[in-house]
């Protein structure tokens, strides 16, 4: 792993006792049920051994049993098909090897496949090695995988070595639940070592080692990934995923740990090194009927030495223009050497998300931004983080370098570049330092788009290159030499500080929700319907109308007057619910913000 000064290796690699319940718990440790039938396969060494292994499996009773594979190399010419309540056990992952015979072709070594009407249950593979072909720098051979699991309730892969996989996946899951992958080693796979596809639930990936993705021509490669393999398949992504205490190394062209959507995702206490992106969590569009990403915890991970290639980031969380990702916690991580890039700056980067906590992370050796909030972040706390040492800022980005960046950078299919960067942000208790003058950021906070209700306080900024800690204070309620008259959008009780850092003004109106000093700009246009509290955004950008914003809509009030109301929620992003129903039907009505009033503190 190289030098790991300050890393608690015991926390990352230790804690081996794991408790589990249900089908997974019953299968833990490769334990054979009491009284289970056990049969041993005799290795002939004469060629294809798959028929003998399959015959031993098929001879087990309906109650299942154990098939033992003594030490040796077993050539597999026909995919081995496991069935319910069967344990396939070797003599140790370095002693028993199942690998492809020439006649296997582009097929997996092992298949664990049930049906929608009759899924398999309680299948275990333990204490053996699996190989299929030879991993290369070229593209993968479709179908030449290690293990395929589809429609299974209760599956364990434990103490196995999966290596030299020429196909797309070392192991893949689909339509399955109660999955445990524990104490395994994955080494040299072409495209993906472990991948979880649609409609899987209760997946535990614990205390494994993933090392070296080989392809240099695939645009994406994954050590641990989740997502879809074809569009329009599946109702939802996944539910209840634990990726904990794994070691992930050497995926230089893409992601160490990736999740393309789901609910209740826990990525905790992992060690990731030499990957282009350490941890990526995003809500991909177009694959499942109900794409959501919510309740995500990225906590306690150590992410070291990103590759510096385009798109390089430590942790990134992304929503999409249809469904924002929500309830995200990024806390207590150490991120070092993820140096940013012009198309994806930030050791921690957040796009199109809401209800986010970025707390107590240690960020070292960063470039462009330590934390990047962009393209509409609704409700975030950036609290108690430490930022140390800017390094190797990409050409053309030197002027932007800051511990925290807020902007409206177009990304992930969004070509709009003038959106509001962030809404309802607390930036408190952070520390910014450098070990040498040349490793200072230009600013503590760089803002190049309007913000809504940002509050900044109690941060310890030890040194920056500029004579101020903030760039573009017109978008922030800080460092004001006179009473603001510009772009501020805040809520009642927000404080505006003067150029000496003292509280000088307090927002007194509106009493509930947000108001603005800019009451002239038309932020969007909406269609209203008489008697309805839902309006449709037909012009402009819906992200400029955040929940809580007090707005004025001319012609939509009683008798054609101005409707003064507050935005309550997005129904379908471009369909917005108001506190008051419209009294008149109006097409493409201009929407302006209500006035913000400041009172001397």
Coordinates of N, CA, C and O in Angstrom, one line a residue, residues 79-228:
X79 N -20.3 -25.0 -18.3 CA -20.6 -24.2 -17.1 C -21.2 -25.1 -16.1 O -22.1 -25.9 -16.3
X80 N -20.6 -25.0 -14.8 CA -21.2 -25.8 -13.7 C -22.4 -25.1 -13.2 O -22.4 -23.9 -12.9
X81 N -23.5 -25.8 -13.1 CA -24.8 -25.2 -12.7 C -25.1 -25.7 -11.2 O -25.4 -26.8 -11.0
X82 N -25.1 -24.7 -10.3 CA -25.5 -25.0 -8.9 C -27.0 -24.9 -8.8 O -27.6 -24.2 -9.5
X83 N -27.5 -25.6 -7.8 CA -28.9 -25.5 -7.5 C -29.1 -25.2 -6.0 O -28.2 -25.0 -5.2
X84 N -30.3 -25.1 -5.6 CA -30.7 -24.7 -4.2 C -30.0 -25.6 -3.2 O -29.9 -26.8 -3.4
X85 N -29.6 -25.0 -2.1 CA -29.1 -25.6 -0.9 C -27.8 -26.5 -1.2 O -27.6 -27.5 -0.5
X86 N -27.1 -26.0 -2.1 CA -25.8 -26.7 -2.5 C -24.6 -25.9 -2.1 O -24.6 -24.7 -2.4
X87 N -23.6 -26.5 -1.4 CA -22.4 -25.8 -1.1 C -21.3 -26.5 -2.0 O -21.1 -27.7 -2.0
X88 N -20.6 -25.7 -2.7 CA -19.4 -26.1 -3.5 C -18.2 -25.7 -2.8 O -17.9 -24.5 -2.6
X89 N -17.4 -26.6 -2.2 CA -16.3 -26.3 -1.3 C -15.0 -26.9 -1.8 O -14.9 -28.1 -2.1
X90 N -14.0 -26.1 -1.9 CA -12.6 -26.6 -2.2 C -11.8 -26.8 -1.0 O -12.3 -26.7 0.1
X91 N -10.5 -27.0 -1.2 CA -9.6 -27.3 -0.1 C -8.8 -26.0 0.3 O -7.8 -26.1 1.0
X92 N -9.2 -24.9 -0.3 CA -8.5 -23.6 0.0 C -8.4 -22.9 -1.3 O -8.2 -23.5 -2.4
X93 N -8.4 -21.6 -1.3 CA -8.4 -20.8 -2.5 C -7.1 -20.9 -3.3 O -7.1 -20.6 -4.5
X94 N -6.1 -21.2 -2.6 CA -4.8 -21.4 -3.3 C -4.5 -22.9 -3.7 O -3.5 -23.2 -4.3
X95 N -5.4 -23.8 -3.3 CA -5.2 -25.2 -3.5 C -6.2 -25.8 -4.5 O -5.7 -26.6 -5.3
X96 N -7.4 -25.4 -4.5 CA -8.4 -25.9 -5.5 C -8.7 -24.8 -6.5 O -9.0 -23.7 -6.1
X97 N -8.5 -25.1 -7.8 CA -8.8 -24.1 -8.9 C -9.7 -24.7 -9.9 O -9.5 -25.8 -10.4
X98 N -10.8 -23.9 -10.2 CA -11.7 -24.2 -11.3 C -11.3 -23.2 -12.4 O -11.4 -22.0 -12.2
X99 N -10.9 -23.7 -13.5 CA -10.6 -22.8 -14.6 C -11.0 -23.4 -15.9 O -11.4 -24.5 -16.1
X100 N -11.1 -22.5 -16.9 CA -11.7 -22.8 -18.2 C -10.9 -23.9 -19.0 O -9.6 -23.8 -19.1
X101 N -11.6 -24.8 -19.5 CA -11.1 -25.8 -20.5 C -11.3 -25.1 -21.9 O -12.2 -24.2 -22.0
X102 N -10.6 -25.5 -22.9 CA -10.7 -24.8 -24.2 C -12.2 -24.9 -24.7 O -12.6 -24.0 -25.4
X103 N -12.9 -25.9 -24.4 CA -14.3 -26.1 -24.9 C -15.3 -25.2 -24.1 O -16.4 -25.1 -24.6
X104 N -14.9 -24.5 -23.1 CA -15.8 -23.6 -22.4 C -16.2 -22.4 -23.2 O -17.4 -22.0 -23.2
X105 N -15.3 -21.9 -24.0 CA -15.6 -20.8 -24.9 C -16.0 -19.6 -24.1 O -15.5 -19.3 -23.0
X106 N -16.9 -18.8 -24.6 CA -17.4 -17.5 -24.0 C -18.6 -17.8 -23.1 O -19.6 -17.3 -23.3
X107 N -18.3 -18.6 -22.1 CA -19.4 -18.9 -21.1 C -18.7 -18.8 -19.7 O -17.5 -18.9 -19.5
X108 N -19.6 -18.6 -18.7 CA -19.0 -18.5 -17.3 C -18.6 -19.9 -16.8 O -19.1 -20.9 -17.2
X109 N -17.7 -19.8 -15.7 CA -17.3 -21.1 -15.1 C -18.4 -21.7 -14.3 O -18.7 -22.9 -14.3
X110 N -19.1 -20.8 -13.5 CA -20.2 -21.3 -12.6 C -21.5 -20.4 -12.8 O -21.4 -19.2 -12.9
X111 N -22.6 -21.1 -12.8 CA -23.9 -20.5 -13.0 C -24.8 -20.8 -11.8 O -24.9 -21.9 -11.4
X112 N -25.4 -19.7 -11.2 CA -26.3 -19.9 -10.1 C -27.6 -19.1 -10.5 O -27.8 -18.0 -10.2
X113 N -28.4 -19.8 -11.3 CA -29.5 -19.1 -12.0 C -30.8 -19.9 -11.7 O -31.0 -21.1 -12.0
X114 N -31.7 -19.2 -11.1 CA -33.1 -19.7 -10.9 C -34.0 -19.0 -11.9 O -33.7 -18.6 -13.0
X115 N -35.3 -19.0 -11.5 CA -36.3 -18.3 -12.4 C -37.2 -17.4 -11.5 O -37.1 -17.5 -10.3
X116 N -38.0 -16.6 -12.1 CA -38.9 -15.7 -11.4 C -39.9 -16.5 -10.5 O -40.2 -16.2 -9.4
X117 N -40.3 -17.7 -11.1 CA -41.3 -18.5 -10.4 C -40.6 -19.3 -9.3 O -41.2 -19.6 -8.3
X118 N -39.4 -19.7 -9.5 CA -38.7 -20.6 -8.6 C -37.2 -20.2 -8.4 O -36.3 -20.8 -9.0
X119 N -36.9 -19.1 -7.7 CA -35.5 -18.7 -7.5 C -34.8 -19.8 -6.7 O -35.3 -20.5 -5.9
X120 N -33.5 -19.8 -6.9 CA -32.6 -20.7 -6.1 C -32.5 -20.1 -4.7 O -32.7 -18.9 -4.5
X121 N -32.2 -21.0 -3.7 CA -32.0 -20.5 -2.3 C -30.8 -21.2 -1.7 O -30.4 -22.3 -2.1
X122 N -30.1 -20.4 -0.9 CA -29.0 -20.9 0.0 C -28.0 -21.7 -0.8 O -27.7 -22.9 -0.6
X123 N -27.3 -20.9 -1.6 CA -26.2 -21.5 -2.4 C -24.8 -20.9 -1.9 O -24.7 -19.7 -1.6
X124 N -23.8 -21.8 -1.7 CA -22.5 -21.4 -1.1 C -21.4 -21.9 -2.0 O -21.4 -23.0 -2.5
X125 N -20.5 -20.9 -2.3 CA -19.2 -21.3 -3.0 C -18.1 -20.8 -2.0 O -18.0 -19.7 -1.7
X126 N -17.2 -21.8 -1.7 CA -16.2 -21.4 -0.6 C -14.9 -22.1 -0.8 O -14.9 -23.3 -1.3
X127 N -13.8 -21.5 -0.5 CA -12.5 -22.1 -0.4 C -12.0 -22.7 -1.7 O -11.5 -23.8 -1.7
X128 N -12.1 -21.9 -2.7 CA -11.6 -22.4 -4.0 C -11.2 -21.1 -4.9 O -11.5 -20.0 -4.6
X129 N -10.5 -21.4 -6.0 CA -10.1 -20.4 -6.9 C -10.9 -20.6 -8.2 O -11.3 -21.7 -8.6
X130 N -11.1 -19.4 -8.9 CA -11.9 -19.4 -10.1 C -11.1 -18.6 -11.2 O -10.7 -17.5 -10.9
X131 N -10.9 -19.2 -12.3 CA -10.3 -18.5 -13.4 C -11.0 -18.7 -14.7 O -11.5 -19.8 -15.0
X132 N -11.0 -17.7 -15.6 CA -11.7 -17.9 -16.9 C -10.9 -17.1 -18.0 O -11.1 -15.9 -18.1
X133 N -10.0 -17.7 -18.6 CA -9.2 -17.0 -19.7 C -8.0 -16.3 -19.1 O -7.5 -16.6 -18.0
X134 N -7.6 -15.2 -19.7 CA -6.5 -14.4 -19.3 C -7.0 -12.9 -19.5 O -7.3 -12.5 -20.6
X135 N -6.9 -12.1 -18.4 CA -7.3 -10.7 -18.4 C -6.2 -10.0 -19.3 O -5.0 -10.4 -19.3
X136 N -6.6 -9.0 -20.1 CA -5.7 -8.3 -21.0 C -6.0 -6.8 -21.0 O -6.9 -6.4 -20.3
X137 N -5.2 -6.1 -21.7 CA -5.4 -4.7 -21.8 C -6.4 -4.4 -22.9 O -6.8 -3.2 -23.0
X138 N -6.9 -5.3 -23.6 CA -7.9 -5.1 -24.6 C -9.3 -5.2 -24.0 O -9.5 -5.1 -22.8
X139 N -10.3 -5.2 -24.9 CA -11.7 -5.3 -24.4 C -12.0 -6.7 -23.9 O -11.3 -7.7 -24.2
X140 N -13.1 -6.8 -23.1 CA -13.5 -8.1 -22.5 C -14.2 -8.9 -23.5 O -14.7 -8.5 -24.5
X141 N -14.1 -10.3 -23.3 CA -14.9 -11.2 -24.1 C -16.2 -11.4 -23.5 O -16.3 -12.0 -22.4
X142 N -17.3 -11.0 -24.1 CA -18.6 -11.1 -23.6 C -19.0 -12.5 -23.2 O -18.9 -13.4 -24.0
X143 N -19.4 -12.7 -22.0 CA -19.8 -14.1 -21.5 C -18.8 -14.9 -20.8 O -19.1 -15.8 -20.1
X144 N -17.5 -14.5 -21.0 CA -16.5 -15.4 -20.4 C -16.2 -14.9 -18.9 O -15.1 -14.3 -18.6
X145 N -17.2 -15.1 -18.1 CA -17.1 -14.5 -16.7 C -16.8 -15.6 -15.7 O -16.6 -16.8 -16.0
X146 N -16.7 -15.2 -14.4 CA -16.4 -16.1 -13.4 C -17.6 -16.8 -12.9 O -17.9 -18.0 -13.1
X147 N -18.5 -16.1 -12.2 CA -19.7 -16.6 -11.6 C -20.9 -15.7 -12.0 O -20.8 -14.4 -11.8
X148 N -22.0 -16.2 -12.4 CA -23.2 -15.5 -12.7 C -24.3 -15.9 -11.7 O -24.6 -17.1 -11.7
X149 N -24.8 -14.9 -11.0 CA -25.9 -15.2 -10.0 C -27.1 -14.5 -10.5 O -27.1 -13.2 -10.6
X150 N -28.3 -15.2 -10.7 CA -29.5 -14.5 -11.2 C -30.7 -15.2 -10.6 O -30.8 -16.4 -10.7
X151 N -31.5 -14.4 -9.9 CA -32.7 -15.0 -9.2 C -32.3 -16.0 -8.2 O -32.6 -17.2 -8.3
X152 N -31.6 -15.5 -7.1 CA -31.2 -16.4 -6.0 C -31.5 -15.7 -4.7 O -31.2 -14.5 -4.6
X153 N -32.0 -16.4 -3.8 CA -32.3 -15.8 -2.4 C -31.4 -16.6 -1.4 O -31.7 -17.7 -1.0
X154 N -30.3 -15.9 -1.1 CA -29.3 -16.5 -0.2 C -28.1 -17.1 -0.9 O -28.2 -18.2 -1.4
X155 N -27.1 -16.2 -1.1 CA -25.9 -16.7 -1.8 C -24.7 -16.2 -1.0 O -24.6 -15.0 -0.6
X156 N -23.7 -17.1 -0.9 CA -22.4 -16.7 -0.2 C -21.3 -17.1 -1.1 O -21.2 -18.2 -1.6
X157 N -20.3 -16.2 -1.3 CA -19.0 -16.5 -1.9 C -18.0 -16.1 -0.8 O -17.9 -14.9 -0.4
X158 N -17.3 -17.1 -0.3 CA -16.4 -16.8 0.8 C -15.0 -17.5 0.6 O -14.9 -18.6 0.2
X159 N -14.0 -16.8 1.0 CA -12.6 -17.3 1.0 C -12.3 -17.9 -0.4 O -11.6 -18.9 -0.5
X160 N -12.6 -17.2 -1.4 CA -12.3 -17.6 -2.8 C -11.4 -16.6 -3.4 O -11.3 -15.4 -3.0
X161 N -10.7 -17.1 -4.5 CA -9.8 -16.3 -5.3 C -10.3 -16.3 -6.7 O -10.4 -17.3 -7.3
X162 N -10.7 -15.1 -7.2 CA -11.3 -14.9 -8.5 C -10.2 -14.1 -9.3 O -10.0 -13.0 -9.0
X163 N -9.6 -14.7 -10.3 CA -8.5 -14.1 -11.0 C -8.5 -14.4 -12.5 O -9.1 -15.4 -12.9
X164 N -7.8 -13.5 -13.2 CA -7.7 -13.7 -14.7 C -9.0 -14.0 -15.3 O -9.3 -15.0 -15.9
X165 N -9.9 -13.0 -15.2 CA -11.2 -13.1 -15.8 C -11.2 -12.3 -17.1 O -11.1 -11.1 -17.1
X166 N -11.4 -13.0 -18.2 CA -11.3 -12.4 -19.5 C -12.7 -11.8 -19.9 O -12.7 -10.9 -20.8
X167 N -13.8 -12.2 -19.2 CA -15.1 -11.7 -19.5 C -15.3 -10.3 -18.9 O -14.4 -9.6 -18.4
X168 N -16.6 -9.9 -18.8 CA -16.9 -8.6 -18.2 C -16.9 -8.6 -16.7 O -16.6 -7.6 -16.1
X169 N -17.2 -9.8 -16.0 CA -17.4 -9.7 -14.6 C -16.7 -10.9 -13.9 O -16.9 -12.1 -14.4
X170 N -16.0 -10.7 -12.8 CA -15.6 -11.8 -11.9 C -16.8 -12.5 -11.3 O -16.9 -13.7 -11.4
X171 N -17.7 -11.7 -10.8 CA -19.0 -12.2 -10.3 C -20.1 -11.2 -10.5 O -19.8 -10.0 -10.3
X172 N -21.2 -11.6 -11.0 CA -22.3 -10.6 -11.2 C -23.6 -11.1 -10.6 O -23.8 -12.4 -10.5
X173 N -24.5 -10.2 -10.1 CA -25.7 -10.5 -9.5 C -26.9 -9.8 -10.2 O -26.7 -8.6 -10.5
X174 N -28.0 -10.4 -10.3 CA -29.2 -9.8 -10.8 C -30.4 -10.4 -10.2 O -30.5 -11.7 -10.0
X175 N -31.4 -9.6 -9.9 CA -32.7 -10.1 -9.3 C -32.5 -11.1 -8.1 O -33.1 -12.2 -8.0
X176 N -31.6 -10.7 -7.2 CA -31.2 -11.6 -6.1 C -31.2 -10.9 -4.8 O -31.1 -9.7 -4.8
X177 N -31.2 -11.6 -3.7 CA -31.2 -11.0 -2.4 C -30.5 -11.9 -1.4 O -30.2 -13.0 -1.7
X178 N -30.2 -11.2 -0.3 CA -29.4 -11.9 0.8 C -28.1 -12.5 0.2 O -27.9 -13.7 0.2
X179 N -27.3 -11.6 -0.2 CA -26.0 -11.9 -0.8 C -24.9 -11.5 0.1 O -24.8 -10.5 0.8
X180 N -23.9 -12.4 0.3 CA -22.7 -12.2 1.0 C -21.5 -12.5 0.2 O -21.3 -13.7 -0.2
X181 N -20.6 -11.6 0.1 CA -19.2 -11.8 -0.5 C -18.2 -11.4 0.5 O -18.1 -10.2 0.9
X182 N -17.5 -12.4 1.1 CA -16.7 -12.1 2.2 C -15.3 -12.8 2.2 O -15.2 -14.0 1.8
X183 N -14.2 -12.1 2.6 CA -12.9 -12.7 2.7 C -12.4 -13.3 1.4 O -11.7 -14.4 1.4
X184 N -12.8 -12.7 0.3 CA -12.3 -13.2 -1.1 C -11.3 -12.2 -1.6 O -11.1 -11.1 -1.2
X185 N -10.5 -12.7 -2.6 CA -9.6 -11.9 -3.3 C -9.9 -11.9 -4.8 O -10.1 -13.0 -5.4
X186 N -10.0 -10.7 -5.4 CA -10.2 -10.6 -6.8 C -9.0 -10.0 -7.4 O -8.5 -8.9 -7.0
X187 N -8.4 -10.6 -8.5 CA -7.1 -10.1 -9.0 C -7.1 -10.3 -10.5 O -7.4 -11.3 -11.1
X188 N -6.8 -9.2 -11.2 CA -6.7 -9.1 -12.6 C -7.9 -9.6 -13.3 O -8.1 -10.7 -13.8
X189 N -8.8 -8.6 -13.5 CA -10.1 -8.8 -14.3 C -10.1 -7.8 -15.3 O -9.6 -6.6 -15.2
X190 N -10.7 -8.1 -16.5 CA -10.7 -7.2 -17.6 C -11.5 -5.9 -17.4 O -11.1 -4.8 -17.6
X191 N -12.8 -6.1 -16.9 CA -13.7 -5.0 -16.9 C -14.3 -4.7 -15.5 O -14.3 -3.6 -15.0
X192 N -14.8 -5.7 -14.8 CA -15.4 -5.6 -13.5 C -15.1 -6.8 -12.7 O -15.2 -7.9 -13.2
X193 N -14.8 -6.5 -11.4 CA -14.5 -7.7 -10.5 C -15.8 -8.2 -9.9 O -16.0 -9.4 -9.8
X194 N -16.6 -7.2 -9.4 CA -17.9 -7.6 -8.8 C -18.9 -6.6 -9.2 O -18.7 -5.4 -9.0
X195 N -20.0 -7.0 -9.8 CA -21.0 -6.1 -10.2 C -22.4 -6.6 -9.8 O -22.8 -7.7 -10.0
X196 N -23.2 -5.6 -9.3 CA -24.6 -5.9 -8.8 C -25.5 -5.2 -9.8 O -25.5 -4.0 -9.9
X197 N -26.3 -6.0 -10.5 CA -27.3 -5.4 -11.4 C -28.7 -5.2 -10.7 O -28.8 -5.2 -9.5
X198 N -29.7 -5.1 -11.5 CA -31.0 -4.5 -11.0 C -31.7 -5.5 -10.1 O -31.5 -6.7 -10.1
X199 N -32.5 -4.8 -9.2 CA -33.5 -5.5 -8.3 C -32.8 -6.5 -7.4 O -33.3 -7.6 -7.2
X200 N -31.7 -6.1 -6.8 CA -31.0 -6.9 -5.8 C -31.2 -6.2 -4.4 O -31.3 -5.0 -4.3
X201 N -31.3 -7.0 -3.4 CA -31.6 -6.5 -2.0 C -30.7 -7.2 -1.0 O -30.3 -8.4 -1.2
X202 N -30.3 -6.5 0.0 CA -29.6 -7.0 1.1 C -28.3 -7.7 0.7 O -28.1 -8.9 0.7
X203 N -27.4 -6.8 0.2 CA -26.1 -7.2 -0.3 C -25.0 -6.8 0.6 O -24.9 -5.6 1.0
X204 N -24.1 -7.7 1.0 CA -23.0 -7.4 1.9 C -21.7 -7.8 1.2 O -21.5 -9.0 0.9
X205 N -20.9 -6.8 1.0 CA -19.5 -7.0 0.4 C -18.5 -6.6 1.5 O -18.3 -5.5 1.7
X206 N -17.9 -7.6 2.1 CA -17.2 -7.4 3.4 C -15.8 -8.0 3.4 O -15.6 -9.2 3.1
X207 N -14.8 -7.2 3.7 CA -13.5 -7.6 4.0 C -12.9 -8.4 2.8 O -12.3 -9.5 3.0
X208 N -13.0 -7.9 1.6 CA -12.4 -8.5 0.4 C -11.2 -7.7 -0.1 O -11.1 -6.5 0.3
X209 N -10.4 -8.2 -1.0 CA -9.4 -7.5 -1.6 C -9.7 -7.5 -3.2 O -9.9 -8.6 -3.7
X210 N -9.6 -6.3 -3.8 CA -9.8 -6.2 -5.2 C -8.6 -5.5 -5.8 O -8.3 -4.4 -5.4
X211 N -7.9 -6.1 -6.7 CA -6.6 -5.6 -7.1 C -6.4 -5.8 -8.6 O -6.4 -6.9 -9.1
X212 N -6.4 -4.7 -9.4 CA -5.9 -4.6 -10.8 C -7.0 -4.9 -11.8 O -7.3 -6.1 -12.0
X213 N -7.5 -3.9 -12.4 CA -8.3 -4.0 -13.6 C -7.4 -3.8 -14.7 O -6.5 -2.9 -14.7
X214 N -7.5 -4.6 -15.8 CA -6.4 -4.6 -16.8 C -6.8 -3.8 -18.1 O -5.8 -3.4 -18.8
X215 N -8.0 -3.7 -18.5 CA -8.4 -3.1 -19.8 C -7.9 -1.7 -19.8 O -8.2 -0.9 -18.9
X216 N -7.3 -1.3 -20.9 CA -7.0 0.1 -21.1 C -7.8 0.7 -22.3 O -7.7 1.9 -22.6
X217 N -8.7 -0.1 -22.9 CA -9.5 0.4 -24.0 C -11.0 0.6 -23.6 O -11.7 1.3 -24.3
X218 N -11.5 -0.1 -22.5 CA -12.8 0.2 -22.1 C -12.9 1.6 -21.4 O -12.1 1.9 -20.7
X219 N -14.0 2.3 -21.7 CA -14.1 3.7 -21.2 C -14.3 3.6 -19.7 O -13.9 4.5 -18.9
X220 N -15.0 2.5 -19.2 CA -15.3 2.4 -17.8 C -14.8 1.0 -17.3 O -15.1 0.0 -18.0
X221 N -14.2 0.9 -16.2 CA -13.9 -0.4 -15.5 C -14.2 -0.2 -14.1 O -14.1 0.9 -13.5
X222 N -14.6 -1.3 -13.4 CA -15.0 -1.2 -12.0 C -14.4 -2.3 -11.2 O -14.4 -3.5 -11.6
X223 N -13.9 -1.9 -10.0 CA -13.6 -3.0 -9.0 C -14.8 -3.5 -8.4 O -15.1 -4.7 -8.4
X224 N -15.6 -2.6 -7.8 CA -16.9 -2.9 -7.2 C -17.9 -2.0 -7.9 O -17.7 -0.7 -7.8
X225 N -18.9 -2.5 -8.5 CA -19.9 -1.6 -9.2 C -21.3 -2.1 -9.1 O -21.6 -3.3 -8.8
X226 N -22.3 -1.2 -9.2 CA -23.7 -1.6 -9.3 C -24.3 -0.8 -10.4 O -23.9 0.3 -10.7
X227 N -25.4 -1.3 -11.0 CA -26.0 -0.6 -12.1 C -26.9 -1.5 -13.0 O -27.5 -2.4 -12.5
X228 N -26.9 -1.2 -14.3 CA -27.7 -2.0 -15.2 C -26.9 -2.3 -16.4 O -25.9 -1.6 -16.8

